[in-house]
Amino acid sequence: MNGEERKVDIQHNRGLGTIIGTVTDYLTGILLSKILIEVFNLEEELIASTVTNFSGKYKLTGLPIGKIIMKARSKSFILQSKVVTLKANGN
């Protein structure tokens, strides 16, 4: 204003994402309940976790967008891990 220089602090809202899925046995296709689903950032810090319901379904909300690591684990199955790119306001 009037030739004055001012600093403005603008915070960028990166948005949040949701992951919805179903866990099944790779060989039989059977829906798997009580599977631990974990989400980590790329530094391997835990962000969120949940357990699949009786229908093998899970939902994680409020996740940061960008690349994350998803892991599914159970005592009876081999650990599965995957890098996923979550988009703003996306599923």
Short mmCIF file of N, CA, C and O in Angstrom, two decimals:
data_model
loop_
_atom_site.label_atom_id
_atom_site.label_comp_id
_atom_site.label_asym_id
_atom_site.label_seq_id
_atom_site.Cartn_x
_atom_site.Cartn_y
_atom_site.Cartn_z
N MET A 1 0.84 -1.19 0.00
CA MET A 1 0.00 0.00 0.00
C MET A 1 0.88 1.25 0.00
O MET A 1 1.84 1.32 0.76
N ASN A 2 0.52 2.18 -0.78
CA ASN A 2 1.25 3.44 -0.85
C ASN A 2 2.75 3.25 -0.94
O ASN A 2 3.51 3.94 -0.29
N GLY A 3 3.18 2.26 -1.71
CA GLY A 3 4.59 2.00 -1.89
C GLY A 3 5.26 1.27 -0.74
O GLY A 3 6.46 1.05 -0.76
N GLU A 4 4.49 0.90 0.29
CA GLU A 4 5.06 0.17 1.41
C GLU A 4 5.22 -1.30 1.04
O GLU A 4 4.41 -1.86 0.31
N GLU A 5 6.26 -1.90 1.55
CA GLU A 5 6.47 -3.33 1.33
C GLU A 5 6.06 -4.07 2.59
O GLU A 5 6.48 -3.73 3.69
N ARG A 6 5.22 -5.07 2.44
CA ARG A 6 4.74 -5.83 3.58
C ARG A 6 4.95 -7.31 3.32
O ARG A 6 4.82 -7.78 2.20
N LYS A 7 5.22 -8.02 4.40
CA LYS A 7 5.33 -9.47 4.31
C LYS A 7 3.97 -10.07 4.60
O LYS A 7 3.29 -9.66 5.52
N VAL A 8 3.63 -11.07 3.81
CA VAL A 8 2.38 -11.78 4.02
C VAL A 8 2.71 -13.25 4.17
O VAL A 8 3.44 -13.82 3.36
N ASP A 9 2.18 -13.85 5.22
CA ASP A 9 2.42 -15.28 5.47
C ASP A 9 1.25 -16.05 4.87
O ASP A 9 0.13 -15.97 5.36
N ILE A 10 1.52 -16.81 3.83
CA ILE A 10 0.48 -17.60 3.18
C ILE A 10 0.78 -19.07 3.44
O ILE A 10 1.86 -19.56 3.11
N GLN A 11 -0.19 -19.75 4.03
CA GLN A 11 -0.02 -21.17 4.28
C GLN A 11 -0.75 -21.94 3.20
O GLN A 11 -1.92 -21.67 2.91
N HIS A 12 -0.06 -22.88 2.62
CA HIS A 12 -0.63 -23.69 1.54
C HIS A 12 -1.35 -24.89 2.15
O HIS A 12 -0.74 -25.69 2.85
N ASN A 13 -2.63 -25.02 1.90
CA ASN A 13 -3.39 -26.17 2.38
C ASN A 13 -3.22 -27.30 1.39
O ASN A 13 -3.75 -27.26 0.29
N ARG A 14 -2.47 -28.32 1.77
CA ARG A 14 -2.16 -29.42 0.87
C ARG A 14 -3.33 -30.36 0.68
O ARG A 14 -3.32 -31.20 -0.19
N GLY A 15 -4.34 -30.26 1.48
CA GLY A 15 -5.47 -31.15 1.34
C GLY A 15 -5.25 -32.46 2.05
O GLY A 15 -4.18 -32.75 2.55
N LEU A 16 -6.30 -33.23 2.09
CA LEU A 16 -6.26 -34.52 2.76
C LEU A 16 -6.85 -35.57 1.83
O LEU A 16 -7.64 -35.26 0.95
N GLY A 17 -6.48 -36.81 2.08
CA GLY A 17 -6.99 -37.89 1.25
C GLY A 17 -7.54 -39.02 2.10
O GLY A 17 -7.38 -39.05 3.32
N THR A 18 -8.21 -39.93 1.42
CA THR A 18 -8.83 -41.09 2.06
C THR A 18 -8.41 -42.35 1.31
O THR A 18 -8.34 -42.34 0.09
N ILE A 19 -8.16 -43.39 2.07
CA ILE A 19 -7.88 -44.69 1.46
C ILE A 19 -8.97 -45.65 1.91
O ILE A 19 -9.23 -45.81 3.11
N ILE A 20 -9.62 -46.27 0.93
CA ILE A 20 -10.67 -47.26 1.19
C ILE A 20 -10.26 -48.53 0.45
O ILE A 20 -9.85 -48.47 -0.71
N GLY A 21 -10.36 -49.66 1.13
CA GLY A 21 -9.96 -50.89 0.46
C GLY A 21 -10.56 -52.13 1.07
O GLY A 21 -11.26 -52.09 2.08
N THR A 22 -10.26 -53.24 0.43
CA THR A 22 -10.69 -54.56 0.88
C THR A 22 -9.48 -55.49 0.79
O THR A 22 -8.76 -55.48 -0.21
N VAL A 23 -9.28 -56.29 1.82
CA VAL A 23 -8.15 -57.23 1.84
C VAL A 23 -8.68 -58.64 1.61
O VAL A 23 -9.62 -59.08 2.28
N THR A 24 -8.07 -59.33 0.64
CA THR A 24 -8.45 -60.70 0.33
C THR A 24 -7.20 -61.58 0.27
O THR A 24 -6.10 -61.09 0.04
N ASP A 25 -7.39 -62.86 0.45
CA ASP A 25 -6.31 -63.83 0.29
C ASP A 25 -5.97 -63.90 -1.19
O ASP A 25 -6.85 -64.08 -2.04
N TYR A 26 -4.69 -63.77 -1.51
CA TYR A 26 -4.23 -63.76 -2.89
C TYR A 26 -4.60 -65.04 -3.65
O TYR A 26 -5.00 -64.99 -4.80
N LEU A 27 -4.50 -66.17 -2.99
CA LEU A 27 -4.74 -67.45 -3.66
C LEU A 27 -6.22 -67.83 -3.72
O LEU A 27 -6.69 -68.35 -4.73
N THR A 28 -6.96 -67.58 -2.63
CA THR A 28 -8.35 -68.06 -2.57
C THR A 28 -9.39 -66.98 -2.81
O THR A 28 -10.54 -67.29 -3.10
N GLY A 29 -9.00 -65.71 -2.65
CA GLY A 29 -9.96 -64.61 -2.81
C GLY A 29 -10.84 -64.42 -1.59
O GLY A 29 -11.74 -63.58 -1.59
N ILE A 30 -10.60 -65.16 -0.52
CA ILE A 30 -11.41 -65.06 0.70
C ILE A 30 -11.15 -63.70 1.36
O ILE A 30 -10.00 -63.26 1.46
N LEU A 31 -12.23 -63.05 1.81
CA LEU A 31 -12.12 -61.78 2.52
C LEU A 31 -11.45 -62.00 3.86
O LEU A 31 -11.77 -62.95 4.57
N LEU A 32 -10.51 -61.12 4.21
CA LEU A 32 -9.72 -61.30 5.44
C LEU A 32 -10.05 -60.23 6.47
O LEU A 32 -9.87 -59.04 6.22
N SER A 33 -10.50 -60.66 7.63
CA SER A 33 -10.78 -59.73 8.72
C SER A 33 -9.59 -59.67 9.66
O SER A 33 -8.70 -60.52 9.62
N LYS A 34 -9.57 -58.65 10.49
CA LYS A 34 -8.54 -58.46 11.52
C LYS A 34 -7.12 -58.35 10.95
O LYS A 34 -6.16 -58.76 11.58
N ILE A 35 -7.01 -57.78 9.74
CA ILE A 35 -5.69 -57.49 9.16
C ILE A 35 -5.33 -56.06 9.53
O ILE A 35 -6.12 -55.15 9.35
N LEU A 36 -4.14 -55.87 10.06
CA LEU A 36 -3.68 -54.54 10.44
C LEU A 36 -3.22 -53.79 9.19
O LEU A 36 -2.36 -54.28 8.45
N ILE A 37 -3.81 -52.63 8.95
CA ILE A 37 -3.43 -51.75 7.84
C ILE A 37 -2.74 -50.54 8.45
O ILE A 37 -3.31 -49.86 9.30
N GLU A 38 -1.50 -50.28 8.03
CA GLU A 38 -0.75 -49.15 8.55
C GLU A 38 -0.31 -48.25 7.40
O GLU A 38 0.00 -48.72 6.31
N VAL A 39 -0.28 -46.94 7.68
CA VAL A 39 0.18 -45.96 6.71
C VAL A 39 1.36 -45.20 7.32
O VAL A 39 1.28 -44.72 8.45
N PHE A 40 2.45 -45.12 6.56
CA PHE A 40 3.67 -44.45 7.00
C PHE A 40 4.05 -43.36 6.00
O PHE A 40 3.72 -43.48 4.81
N ASN A 41 4.77 -42.35 6.47
CA ASN A 41 5.36 -41.41 5.53
C ASN A 41 6.64 -42.05 4.98
O ASN A 41 7.01 -43.15 5.38
N LEU A 42 7.32 -41.36 4.08
CA LEU A 42 8.51 -41.96 3.46
C LEU A 42 9.68 -42.10 4.43
O LEU A 42 10.64 -42.80 4.13
N GLU A 43 9.59 -41.46 5.58
CA GLU A 43 10.61 -41.61 6.62
C GLU A 43 10.27 -42.77 7.55
O GLU A 43 10.89 -42.95 8.59
N GLU A 44 9.25 -43.55 7.19
CA GLU A 44 8.80 -44.72 7.94
C GLU A 44 8.18 -44.38 9.31
O GLU A 44 8.20 -45.18 10.23
N GLU A 45 7.63 -43.16 9.44
CA GLU A 45 6.93 -42.76 10.65
C GLU A 45 5.45 -43.10 10.47
O GLU A 45 4.85 -42.76 9.44
N LEU A 46 4.87 -43.75 11.47
CA LEU A 46 3.47 -44.16 11.40
C LEU A 46 2.57 -42.94 11.38
O LEU A 46 2.68 -42.05 12.23
N ILE A 47 1.64 -42.89 10.40
CA ILE A 47 0.68 -41.80 10.28
C ILE A 47 -0.69 -42.22 10.78
O ILE A 47 -1.35 -41.48 11.49
N ALA A 48 -1.11 -43.41 10.40
CA ALA A 48 -2.45 -43.89 10.76
C ALA A 48 -2.48 -45.41 10.66
O ALA A 48 -1.66 -46.02 9.98
N SER A 49 -3.47 -46.00 11.33
CA SER A 49 -3.64 -47.44 11.23
C SER A 49 -5.09 -47.80 11.53
O SER A 49 -5.82 -47.04 12.15
N THR A 50 -5.48 -48.96 11.06
CA THR A 50 -6.81 -49.50 11.31
C THR A 50 -6.74 -51.00 11.13
O THR A 50 -5.73 -51.55 10.72
N VAL A 51 -7.85 -51.67 11.41
CA VAL A 51 -7.95 -53.12 11.23
C VAL A 51 -9.15 -53.39 10.33
O VAL A 51 -10.20 -52.74 10.46
N THR A 52 -9.01 -54.36 9.44
CA THR A 52 -10.13 -54.68 8.55
C THR A 52 -11.29 -55.26 9.35
O THR A 52 -11.10 -55.94 10.35
N ASN A 53 -12.51 -54.99 8.87
CA ASN A 53 -13.70 -55.51 9.55
C ASN A 53 -13.97 -56.95 9.09
O ASN A 53 -13.17 -57.54 8.36
N PHE A 54 -15.11 -57.50 9.49
CA PHE A 54 -15.44 -58.90 9.17
C PHE A 54 -15.55 -59.15 7.67
O PHE A 54 -15.44 -60.29 7.22
N SER A 55 -15.75 -58.08 6.88
CA SER A 55 -15.84 -58.20 5.41
C SER A 55 -14.52 -57.87 4.73
O SER A 55 -14.49 -57.69 3.51
N GLY A 56 -13.45 -57.73 5.51
CA GLY A 56 -12.15 -57.41 4.93
C GLY A 56 -11.99 -55.97 4.51
O GLY A 56 -11.01 -55.59 3.88
N LYS A 57 -12.94 -55.11 4.87
CA LYS A 57 -12.92 -53.71 4.43
C LYS A 57 -12.26 -52.82 5.48
O LYS A 57 -12.29 -53.10 6.66
N TYR A 58 -11.66 -51.73 4.98
CA TYR A 58 -11.06 -50.73 5.86
C TYR A 58 -11.18 -49.35 5.22
O TYR A 58 -11.41 -49.22 4.01
N LYS A 59 -11.04 -48.31 6.05
CA LYS A 59 -11.09 -46.93 5.58
C LYS A 59 -10.21 -46.08 6.49
O LYS A 59 -10.32 -46.15 7.71
N LEU A 60 -9.34 -45.31 5.88
CA LEU A 60 -8.48 -44.38 6.60
C LEU A 60 -8.70 -42.99 6.02
O LEU A 60 -8.58 -42.80 4.80
N THR A 61 -9.02 -42.01 6.85
CA THR A 61 -9.30 -40.66 6.38
C THR A 61 -8.31 -39.68 6.97
O THR A 61 -7.60 -39.97 7.92
N GLY A 62 -8.29 -38.46 6.41
CA GLY A 62 -7.44 -37.40 6.93
C GLY A 62 -5.96 -37.63 6.69
O GLY A 62 -5.13 -37.13 7.43
N LEU A 63 -5.62 -38.37 5.65
CA LEU A 63 -4.23 -38.68 5.35
C LEU A 63 -3.59 -37.57 4.52
O LEU A 63 -4.25 -36.97 3.67
N PRO A 64 -2.30 -37.30 4.73
CA PRO A 64 -1.63 -36.27 3.94
C PRO A 64 -1.47 -36.73 2.50
O PRO A 64 -1.25 -37.91 2.24
N ILE A 65 -1.60 -35.79 1.58
CA ILE A 65 -1.42 -36.16 0.17
C ILE A 65 0.06 -36.33 -0.13
O ILE A 65 0.92 -35.90 0.63
N GLY A 66 0.33 -36.98 -1.22
CA GLY A 66 1.69 -37.27 -1.62
C GLY A 66 1.98 -38.75 -1.48
O GLY A 66 1.08 -39.57 -1.30
N LYS A 67 3.25 -39.10 -1.54
CA LYS A 67 3.64 -40.51 -1.45
C LYS A 67 3.63 -40.98 -0.01
O LYS A 67 4.16 -40.32 0.87
N ILE A 68 3.01 -42.13 0.19
CA ILE A 68 2.94 -42.77 1.50
C ILE A 68 3.23 -44.26 1.31
O ILE A 68 3.16 -44.78 0.19
N ILE A 69 3.51 -44.92 2.40
CA ILE A 69 3.75 -46.36 2.37
C ILE A 69 2.60 -47.05 3.11
O ILE A 69 2.30 -46.69 4.24
N MET A 70 1.98 -48.00 2.45
CA MET A 70 0.92 -48.79 3.08
C MET A 70 1.44 -50.18 3.38
O MET A 70 2.12 -50.77 2.54
N LYS A 71 1.11 -50.68 4.57
CA LYS A 71 1.51 -52.04 4.94
C LYS A 71 0.30 -52.77 5.48
O LYS A 71 -0.51 -52.20 6.21
N ALA A 72 0.19 -54.03 5.09
CA ALA A 72 -0.87 -54.92 5.60
C ALA A 72 -0.17 -56.08 6.27
O ALA A 72 0.71 -56.71 5.68
N ARG A 73 -0.55 -56.36 7.53
CA ARG A 73 0.13 -57.44 8.24
C ARG A 73 -0.83 -58.23 9.11
O ARG A 73 -1.85 -57.73 9.54
N SER A 74 -0.44 -59.47 9.32
CA SER A 74 -1.19 -60.40 10.16
C SER A 74 -0.24 -61.52 10.55
O SER A 74 0.74 -61.79 9.84
N LYS A 75 -0.52 -62.19 11.65
CA LYS A 75 0.32 -63.32 12.08
C LYS A 75 0.28 -64.46 11.08
O LYS A 75 1.22 -65.21 10.94
N SER A 76 -0.83 -64.58 10.36
CA SER A 76 -1.03 -65.72 9.46
C SER A 76 -0.59 -65.48 8.03
O SER A 76 -0.62 -66.40 7.21
N PHE A 77 -0.21 -64.23 7.68
CA PHE A 77 0.11 -63.91 6.29
C PHE A 77 1.42 -63.14 6.20
O PHE A 77 1.84 -62.49 7.15
N ILE A 78 2.03 -63.17 5.03
CA ILE A 78 3.27 -62.45 4.77
C ILE A 78 2.96 -60.95 4.70
O ILE A 78 1.96 -60.55 4.09
N LEU A 79 3.82 -60.12 5.28
CA LEU A 79 3.67 -58.67 5.23
C LEU A 79 3.64 -58.19 3.79
O LEU A 79 4.48 -58.62 2.97
N GLN A 80 2.70 -57.34 3.47
CA GLN A 80 2.62 -56.73 2.15
C GLN A 80 2.85 -55.24 2.32
O GLN A 80 2.31 -54.62 3.24
N SER A 81 3.64 -54.64 1.44
CA SER A 81 3.97 -53.22 1.53
C SER A 81 3.90 -52.61 0.14
O SER A 81 4.31 -53.26 -0.85
N LYS A 82 3.40 -51.38 0.05
CA LYS A 82 3.27 -50.72 -1.25
C LYS A 82 3.36 -49.22 -1.08
O LYS A 82 2.79 -48.66 -0.14
N VAL A 83 4.08 -48.54 -1.98
CA VAL A 83 4.12 -47.08 -2.00
C VAL A 83 2.94 -46.62 -2.84
O VAL A 83 2.72 -47.10 -3.95
N VAL A 84 2.18 -45.67 -2.28
CA VAL A 84 0.97 -45.16 -2.94
C VAL A 84 1.07 -43.64 -3.01
O VAL A 84 1.58 -43.01 -2.08
N THR A 85 0.61 -43.06 -4.11
CA THR A 85 0.56 -41.59 -4.21
C THR A 85 -0.89 -41.17 -4.01
O THR A 85 -1.76 -41.53 -4.81
N LEU A 86 -1.13 -40.43 -2.95
CA LEU A 86 -2.47 -39.97 -2.60
C LEU A 86 -2.63 -38.54 -3.09
O LEU A 86 -1.78 -37.69 -2.84
N LYS A 87 -3.71 -38.27 -3.82
CA LYS A 87 -3.96 -36.93 -4.37
C LYS A 87 -4.90 -36.16 -3.46
O LYS A 87 -5.70 -36.75 -2.73
N ALA A 88 -4.82 -34.84 -3.51
CA ALA A 88 -5.65 -33.97 -2.67
C ALA A 88 -7.12 -34.28 -2.86
O ALA A 88 -7.60 -34.41 -3.98
N ASN A 89 -7.81 -34.41 -1.74
CA ASN A 89 -9.24 -34.69 -1.72
C ASN A 89 -9.60 -35.92 -2.54
O ASN A 89 -10.70 -36.05 -3.05
N GLY A 90 -8.66 -36.84 -2.66
CA GLY A 90 -8.89 -38.05 -3.47
C GLY A 90 -9.03 -39.28 -2.61
O GLY A 90 -8.77 -39.29 -1.41
N ASN A 91 -9.49 -40.33 -3.24
CA ASN A 91 -9.63 -41.64 -2.60
C ASN A 91 -8.69 -42.62 -3.28
O ASN A 91 -8.53 -42.58 -4.47
#
